Each structure stands twice: as structure tokens, then as C-alpha cells.
mmCIF file of C-alpha atoms in Angstrom:
data_model
loop_
_atom_site.group_PDB
_atom_site.id
_atom_site.type_symbol
_atom_site.label_atom_id
_atom_site.label_comp_id
_atom_site.label_asym_id
_atom_site.label_seq_id
_atom_site.Cartn_x
_atom_site.Cartn_y
_atom_site.Cartn_z
ATOM 1 C CA GLU A 19 17.465 8.401 -8.475
ATOM 2 C CA ALA A 20 16.065 6.671 -5.393
ATOM 3 C CA GLN A 21 13.449 4.214 -6.480
ATOM 4 C CA VAL A 22 11.817 0.815 -6.326
ATOM 5 C CA THR A 23 11.732 -1.095 -9.600
ATOM 6 C CA GLN A 24 9.708 -4.128 -10.600
ATOM 7 C CA ASN A 25 9.971 -6.432 -13.576
ATOM 8 C CA PRO A 26 8.124 -7.322 -15.631
ATOM 9 C CA ARG A 27 5.478 -4.621 -15.653
ATOM 10 C CA TYR A 28 2.987 -6.797 -17.503
ATOM 11 C CA LEU A 29 2.819 -10.570 -17.706
ATOM 12 C CA ILE A 30 0.414 -13.034 -19.239
ATOM 13 C CA THR A 31 0.971 -16.665 -18.357
ATOM 14 C CA VAL A 32 -0.843 -19.975 -18.097
ATOM 15 C CA THR A 33 -1.889 -21.974 -15.086
ATOM 16 C CA GLY A 34 0.947 -23.913 -13.522
ATOM 17 C CA LYS A 35 3.856 -22.201 -15.235
ATOM 18 C CA LYS A 36 6.280 -20.971 -12.589
ATOM 19 C CA LEU A 37 7.094 -17.283 -12.678
ATOM 20 C CA THR A 38 9.125 -14.744 -10.754
ATOM 21 C CA VAL A 39 8.478 -11.041 -10.382
ATOM 22 C CA THR A 40 11.576 -9.138 -9.377
ATOM 23 C CA CYS A 41 11.735 -6.168 -7.038
ATOM 24 C CA SER A 42 14.788 -4.062 -6.394
ATOM 25 C CA GLN A 43 15.419 -0.918 -4.351
ATOM 26 C CA ASN A 44 18.474 1.319 -4.271
ATOM 27 C CA MET A 45 17.801 3.108 -0.979
ATOM 28 C CA ASN A 46 19.427 0.576 1.350
ATOM 29 C CA HIS A 47 16.051 -0.062 2.959
ATOM 30 C CA GLU A 48 15.711 -2.882 5.435
ATOM 31 C CA TYR A 49 11.964 -3.470 5.143
ATOM 32 C CA MET A 50 10.484 -4.778 1.902
ATOM 33 C CA SER A 51 7.078 -6.202 1.157
ATOM 34 C CA TRP A 52 4.709 -7.402 -1.534
ATOM 35 C CA TYR A 53 1.056 -6.508 -1.967
ATOM 36 C CA ARG A 54 -1.681 -7.415 -4.342
ATOM 37 C CA GLN A 55 -4.358 -4.948 -5.319
ATOM 38 C CA ASP A 56 -7.780 -6.211 -6.327
ATOM 39 C CA PRO A 57 -10.985 -4.258 -7.016
ATOM 40 C CA GLY A 58 -13.139 -4.048 -3.918
ATOM 41 C CA LEU A 59 -10.456 -5.656 -1.750
ATOM 42 C CA GLY A 60 -7.871 -2.900 -1.762
ATOM 43 C CA LEU A 61 -4.253 -3.665 -0.971
ATOM 44 C CA ARG A 62 -3.419 -6.857 0.842
ATOM 45 C CA GLN A 63 0.032 -7.751 2.079
ATOM 46 C CA ILE A 64 1.428 -11.037 0.792
ATOM 47 C CA TYR A 65 4.842 -11.265 2.439
ATOM 48 C CA TYR A 66 7.241 -8.907 4.120
ATOM 49 C CA SER A 67 10.910 -8.951 5.038
ATOM 50 C CA MET A 68 12.534 -7.143 7.915
ATOM 51 C CA ASN A 69 16.053 -7.729 6.589
ATOM 52 C CA VAL A 70 18.246 -10.195 4.698
ATOM 53 C CA GLU A 71 17.125 -13.786 5.318
ATOM 54 C CA VAL A 72 14.204 -12.576 7.478
ATOM 55 C CA THR A 73 10.784 -12.992 5.897
ATOM 56 C CA ASP A 74 7.284 -13.457 7.251
ATOM 57 C CA LYS A 75 3.777 -13.990 5.991
ATOM 58 C CA GLY A 76 1.371 -11.172 5.439
ATOM 59 C CA ASP A 77 -2.370 -11.585 5.160
ATOM 60 C CA VAL A 78 -2.559 -13.549 1.890
ATOM 61 C CA PRO A 79 0.618 -15.666 1.512
ATOM 62 C CA GLU A 80 -0.954 -18.801 0.028
ATOM 63 C CA GLY A 81 0.460 -19.678 -3.377
ATOM 64 C CA TYR A 82 3.437 -17.340 -3.089
ATOM 65 C CA LYS A 83 7.057 -17.607 -2.040
ATOM 66 C CA VAL A 84 9.679 -14.964 -1.430
ATOM 67 C CA SER A 85 13.374 -14.813 -0.705
ATOM 68 C CA ARG A 86 15.691 -12.112 0.606
ATOM 69 C CA LYS A 87 19.254 -13.093 -0.141
ATOM 70 C CA GLU A 88 20.414 -9.529 -0.706
ATOM 71 C CA LYS A 89 19.216 -6.358 0.908
ATOM 72 C CA ARG A 90 18.219 -4.688 -2.350
ATOM 73 C CA ASN A 91 16.235 -7.537 -3.917
ATOM 74 C CA PHE A 92 12.982 -9.203 -2.873
ATOM 75 C CA PRO A 93 11.594 -11.442 -5.632
ATOM 76 C CA LEU A 94 8.050 -12.811 -5.557
ATOM 77 C CA ILE A 95 7.744 -16.384 -6.800
ATOM 78 C CA LEU A 96 4.591 -18.088 -7.981
ATOM 79 C CA GLU A 97 5.485 -21.776 -8.174
ATOM 80 C CA SER A 98 2.220 -22.842 -9.802
ATOM 81 C CA PRO A 99 0.118 -19.819 -10.717
ATOM 82 C CA SER A 100 -3.643 -20.099 -10.801
ATOM 83 C CA PRO A 101 -6.271 -17.761 -12.274
ATOM 84 C CA ASN A 102 -7.164 -16.408 -8.816
ATOM 85 C CA GLN A 103 -3.681 -14.910 -8.693
ATOM 86 C CA THR A 104 -4.536 -12.594 -11.550
ATOM 87 C CA SER A 105 -3.961 -9.218 -9.962
ATOM 88 C CA LEU A 106 -1.900 -6.057 -9.780
ATOM 89 C CA TYR A 107 1.177 -6.567 -7.623
ATOM 90 C CA PHE A 108 3.155 -3.900 -5.821
ATOM 91 C CA CYS A 109 6.503 -4.107 -4.131
ATOM 92 C CA ALA A 110 7.407 -1.569 -1.466
ATOM 93 C CA SER A 111 10.351 -0.749 0.760
ATOM 94 C CA SER A 112 11.098 1.419 3.770
ATOM 95 C CA TRP A 113 13.629 2.053 6.504
ATOM 96 C CA GLY A 114 13.297 -0.257 9.453
ATOM 97 C CA THR A 115 9.716 -1.375 9.769
ATOM 98 C CA SER A 116 6.199 -1.065 8.448
ATOM 99 C CA GLY A 117 5.892 2.073 10.561
ATOM 100 C CA GLU A 118 8.100 4.046 8.210
ATOM 101 C CA THR A 119 7.042 5.646 4.949
ATOM 102 C CA GLN A 120 6.631 3.002 2.272
ATOM 103 C CA TYR A 121 8.079 3.593 -1.198
ATOM 104 C CA PHE A 122 6.189 1.682 -3.831
ATOM 105 C CA GLY A 123 7.212 0.201 -7.120
ATOM 106 C CA PRO A 124 5.241 0.890 -10.326
ATOM 107 C CA GLY A 125 3.270 -2.337 -10.161
ATOM 108 C CA THR A 126 3.171 -5.583 -12.143
ATOM 109 C CA ARG A 127 -0.069 -6.549 -13.822
ATOM 110 C CA LEU A 128 -0.373 -10.331 -13.977
ATOM 111 C CA LEU A 129 -2.930 -12.323 -15.927
ATOM 112 C CA VAL A 130 -3.059 -16.071 -15.370
ATOM 113 C CA LEU A 131 -5.060 -17.952 -17.992
ATOM 114 C CA ALA B 20 -5.870 -8.253 15.372
ATOM 115 C CA GLN B 21 -5.273 -4.951 13.692
ATOM 116 C CA ARG B 22 -7.890 -3.814 11.232
ATOM 117 C CA VAL B 23 -8.561 -0.787 9.066
ATOM 118 C CA THR B 24 -12.031 0.057 7.841
ATOM 119 C CA GLN B 25 -12.819 2.505 5.092
ATOM 120 C CA PRO B 26 -16.603 2.294 4.998
ATOM 121 C CA GLU B 27 -17.171 4.002 1.663
ATOM 122 C CA LYS B 28 -15.908 2.894 -1.738
ATOM 123 C CA LEU B 29 -16.596 6.070 -3.645
ATOM 124 C CA LEU B 30 -17.030 9.736 -2.863
ATOM 125 C CA SER B 31 -18.028 12.120 -5.610
ATOM 126 C CA VAL B 32 -18.030 15.867 -4.989
ATOM 127 C CA PHE B 33 -17.961 19.057 -6.965
ATOM 128 C CA LYS B 34 -14.864 21.232 -7.145
ATOM 129 C CA GLY B 35 -14.700 23.523 -4.145
ATOM 130 C CA ALA B 36 -16.778 21.262 -1.900
ATOM 131 C CA PRO B 37 -15.411 19.925 1.398
ATOM 132 C CA VAL B 38 -14.120 16.380 1.496
ATOM 133 C CA GLU B 39 -13.972 13.875 4.327
ATOM 134 C CA LEU B 40 -12.616 10.380 3.692
ATOM 135 C CA LYS B 41 -13.360 8.126 6.611
ATOM 136 C CA CYS B 42 -10.963 5.686 8.244
ATOM 137 C CA ASN B 43 -11.541 3.675 11.402
ATOM 138 C CA TYR B 44 -9.057 1.331 12.960
ATOM 139 C CA SER B 45 -8.777 -1.446 15.485
ATOM 140 C CA TYR B 46 -5.451 -1.755 17.268
ATOM 141 C CA SER B 47 -4.299 -2.625 20.763
ATOM 142 C CA GLY B 48 -1.707 -0.033 21.521
ATOM 143 C CA SER B 49 -0.735 3.399 20.331
ATOM 144 C CA PRO B 50 -1.287 3.425 16.583
ATOM 145 C CA GLU B 51 0.685 5.119 13.875
ATOM 146 C CA LEU B 52 -1.563 5.833 10.904
ATOM 147 C CA PHE B 53 -0.938 6.830 7.332
ATOM 148 C CA TRP B 54 -2.846 7.971 4.297
ATOM 149 C CA TYR B 55 -1.513 6.865 0.917
ATOM 150 C CA VAL B 56 -2.769 8.137 -2.430
ATOM 151 C CA GLN B 57 -2.738 6.575 -5.877
ATOM 152 C CA TYR B 58 -3.352 8.893 -8.810
ATOM 153 C CA SER B 59 -4.457 7.387 -12.094
ATOM 154 C CA ARG B 60 -1.765 5.129 -13.578
ATOM 155 C CA GLN B 61 0.764 6.099 -10.913
ATOM 156 C CA ARG B 62 2.304 4.239 -8.034
ATOM 157 C CA LEU B 63 1.080 4.647 -4.487
ATOM 158 C CA GLN B 64 2.717 7.391 -2.527
ATOM 159 C CA LEU B 65 2.523 8.715 0.975
ATOM 160 C CA LEU B 66 0.109 11.581 1.465
ATOM 161 C CA LEU B 67 0.512 12.136 5.170
ATOM 162 C CA ARG B 68 1.183 10.426 8.489
ATOM 163 C CA HIS B 69 -0.367 11.392 11.762
ATOM 164 C CA ILE B 70 2.819 11.812 13.767
ATOM 165 C CA SER B 71 4.032 14.591 11.492
ATOM 166 C CA ARG B 72 0.796 16.557 12.019
ATOM 167 C CA GLU B 73 1.280 18.421 8.769
ATOM 168 C CA SER B 74 -0.990 19.469 5.946
ATOM 169 C CA ILE B 75 -0.158 18.089 2.525
ATOM 170 C CA LYS B 76 -1.885 19.449 -0.583
ATOM 171 C CA GLY B 77 -4.459 20.982 1.749
ATOM 172 C CA PHE B 78 -5.324 17.653 3.364
ATOM 173 C CA THR B 79 -5.244 17.088 7.109
ATOM 174 C CA ALA B 80 -6.037 14.122 9.299
ATOM 175 C CA ASP B 81 -6.448 13.992 13.046
ATOM 176 C CA LEU B 82 -6.122 10.867 15.106
ATOM 177 C CA ASN B 83 -9.142 10.460 17.386
ATOM 178 C CA LYS B 84 -8.350 7.685 19.818
ATOM 179 C CA GLY B 85 -11.761 7.859 21.441
ATOM 180 C CA GLU B 86 -13.519 7.170 18.158
ATOM 181 C CA THR B 87 -10.578 5.127 16.784
ATOM 182 C CA SER B 88 -10.671 7.213 13.634
ATOM 183 C CA PHE B 89 -8.222 8.956 11.319
ATOM 184 C CA HIS B 90 -10.426 10.742 8.817
ATOM 185 C CA LEU B 91 -8.828 12.659 5.955
ATOM 186 C CA LYS B 92 -10.228 16.109 5.330
ATOM 187 C CA LYS B 93 -9.881 18.938 2.862
ATOM 188 C CA PRO B 94 -12.001 22.084 2.986
ATOM 189 C CA PHE B 95 -12.084 22.753 -0.774
ATOM 190 C CA ALA B 96 -11.613 19.878 -3.197
ATOM 191 C CA GLN B 97 -9.724 20.339 -6.469
ATOM 192 C CA GLU B 98 -10.047 18.262 -9.630
ATOM 193 C CA GLU B 99 -6.458 17.080 -9.238
ATOM 194 C CA ASP B 100 -7.446 15.449 -5.940
ATOM 195 C CA SER B 101 -9.291 12.760 -7.883
ATOM 196 C CA ALA B 102 -7.526 9.525 -6.929
ATOM 197 C CA MET B 103 -7.710 6.382 -4.834
ATOM 198 C CA TYR B 104 -6.974 6.913 -1.143
ATOM 199 C CA TYR B 105 -5.860 4.259 1.296
ATOM 200 C CA CYS B 106 -5.639 4.414 5.069
ATOM 201 C CA ALA B 107 -2.864 2.222 6.499
ATOM 202 C CA LEU B 108 -1.948 0.891 9.931
ATOM 203 C CA PRO B 109 1.496 -0.566 10.688
ATOM 204 C CA GLY B 110 1.830 -3.475 13.055
ATOM 205 C CA GLY B 111 4.568 -1.862 15.064
ATOM 206 C CA ARG B 112 8.158 -2.860 15.576
ATOM 207 C CA GLY B 113 9.765 -6.225 15.894
ATOM 208 C CA ALA B 114 8.284 -9.417 14.588
ATOM 209 C CA ASN B 115 4.772 -8.028 14.266
ATOM 210 C CA SER B 116 5.500 -5.644 11.439
ATOM 211 C CA LYS B 117 2.674 -6.261 9.041
ATOM 212 C CA LEU B 118 1.127 -3.299 7.308
ATOM 213 C CA THR B 119 -2.636 -3.336 6.981
ATOM 214 C CA PHE B 120 -4.417 -1.227 4.421
ATOM 215 C CA GLY B 121 -8.063 -0.400 4.215
ATOM 216 C CA LYS B 122 -9.964 -1.283 1.053
ATOM 217 C CA GLY B 123 -9.513 2.214 -0.270
ATOM 218 C CA ILE B 124 -11.875 4.908 -1.446
ATOM 219 C CA THR B 125 -12.078 6.528 -4.848
ATOM 220 C CA LEU B 126 -12.460 10.285 -4.696
ATOM 221 C CA SER B 127 -13.932 11.870 -7.789
ATOM 222 C CA VAL B 128 -13.946 15.655 -7.994
ATOM 223 C CA ARG B 129 -16.167 17.017 -10.727
ATOM 224 C CA PRO B 130 -15.667 20.423 -12.344
#
């Protein structure tokens, strides 16, 4: 089944403890991206990747890192999480660019204490 | 800079009433616009895109370049249409390939 998967789905952590949220797609998509969803602010893009080893900042990249070593995987790294990073995170992928239909993962709900 | 504005946060209608979810954009160039929908406890999914000019689940959206709008419309709302709706604007090809979403609007359809 073609899909985008994220792990973990739920995570509670403490300030400063490094964490990684994984994202994987099995559709051979070139474009992958991360978003956070917050009440009243909608979806905001954190980082995106046009292909392997090609990443760029979205609108809210501060406090996040990403890597794209393989086409299928695009992990989101929080080196030192803070409470303002408590949010619902979505990974998405598509053919080519942001102008193609995005396929979203199920979301990861993160709480930073 | 590209921008998407969804001016309303919530729209509540009765079943059978017409629905219009507003979306305005700012973009220098020929835009491609999308509507995504998120039903309760589900992942976001594409509802429709303007270049396909199709009707999905009874929804349509027309790109109005003069008014820089891409409003989503449905003549008769159903309870199953209750969801969060996002308008989205891609940044185009090449290096500028951000994807900008509006803040979203919650549609509530009452029986």
C-alpha cells in the first residue's frame, strides 16, 4: 500500500532531550517536507527536500534539523526541544515539487514539558 | 512573498445550505492552488486542485486572478463535509518550492 508513515505517533519528552521523528514513504517521491499544525496558525512548513541531499528551510525552521540521506526517509530532528515546539507534526511527500499533490503522514503529536 | 489568506476560522451551516470557504492569495506569477481537507482524526488529503477543474464530493473552486481568489463552494452541504479545510499555494519549481498553507477553516454542518 502506498503511504507515508511517521514514528512515533505520540511523544512526551522534557526540555533539552534530543529526539527524532522518522518519516518514510514508499512511493519513490522526490519531494518531502515537514509541517507543524497549531491551533489558530494552521499548517506551517518547517523544512522541505527536493531530493537526496537537497534540503531547504520552510517558514519556521528554527530549532529543527533534517537530513535526506535516502530518498524514502526524511527524519525531523529536535536537538534541544523546548515547550514552544509542542505541536502536531506532519510529514508529506509528492512527485517532483510542492506543485504536485501532497501525501501526508498520520501525524506525530509531541508534548515538550 | 507568497501568501494565502483564509479570512474566517469557522463556518457553521445547516445541512442542505450552500457553502463558500474563502481563500485569497498573493503570488507573483501564475499560481497553482489546492484545497486540502482534514476530517476528524484523519490525515490531510487533497480535495481538489484548480488545474484539474473537477468537482470532488460536490465541491468546486474557480481561480479568479482578478480578485486573486480561489474560493471553495458547494451548493448543498452534507454532515460528512464537517472538517478542517486548507487552501495551499506552491512556490513553483526549482529552488523556490515552498508550500504555503492558509490558517484553515473549520466547517461544521449541523443536521
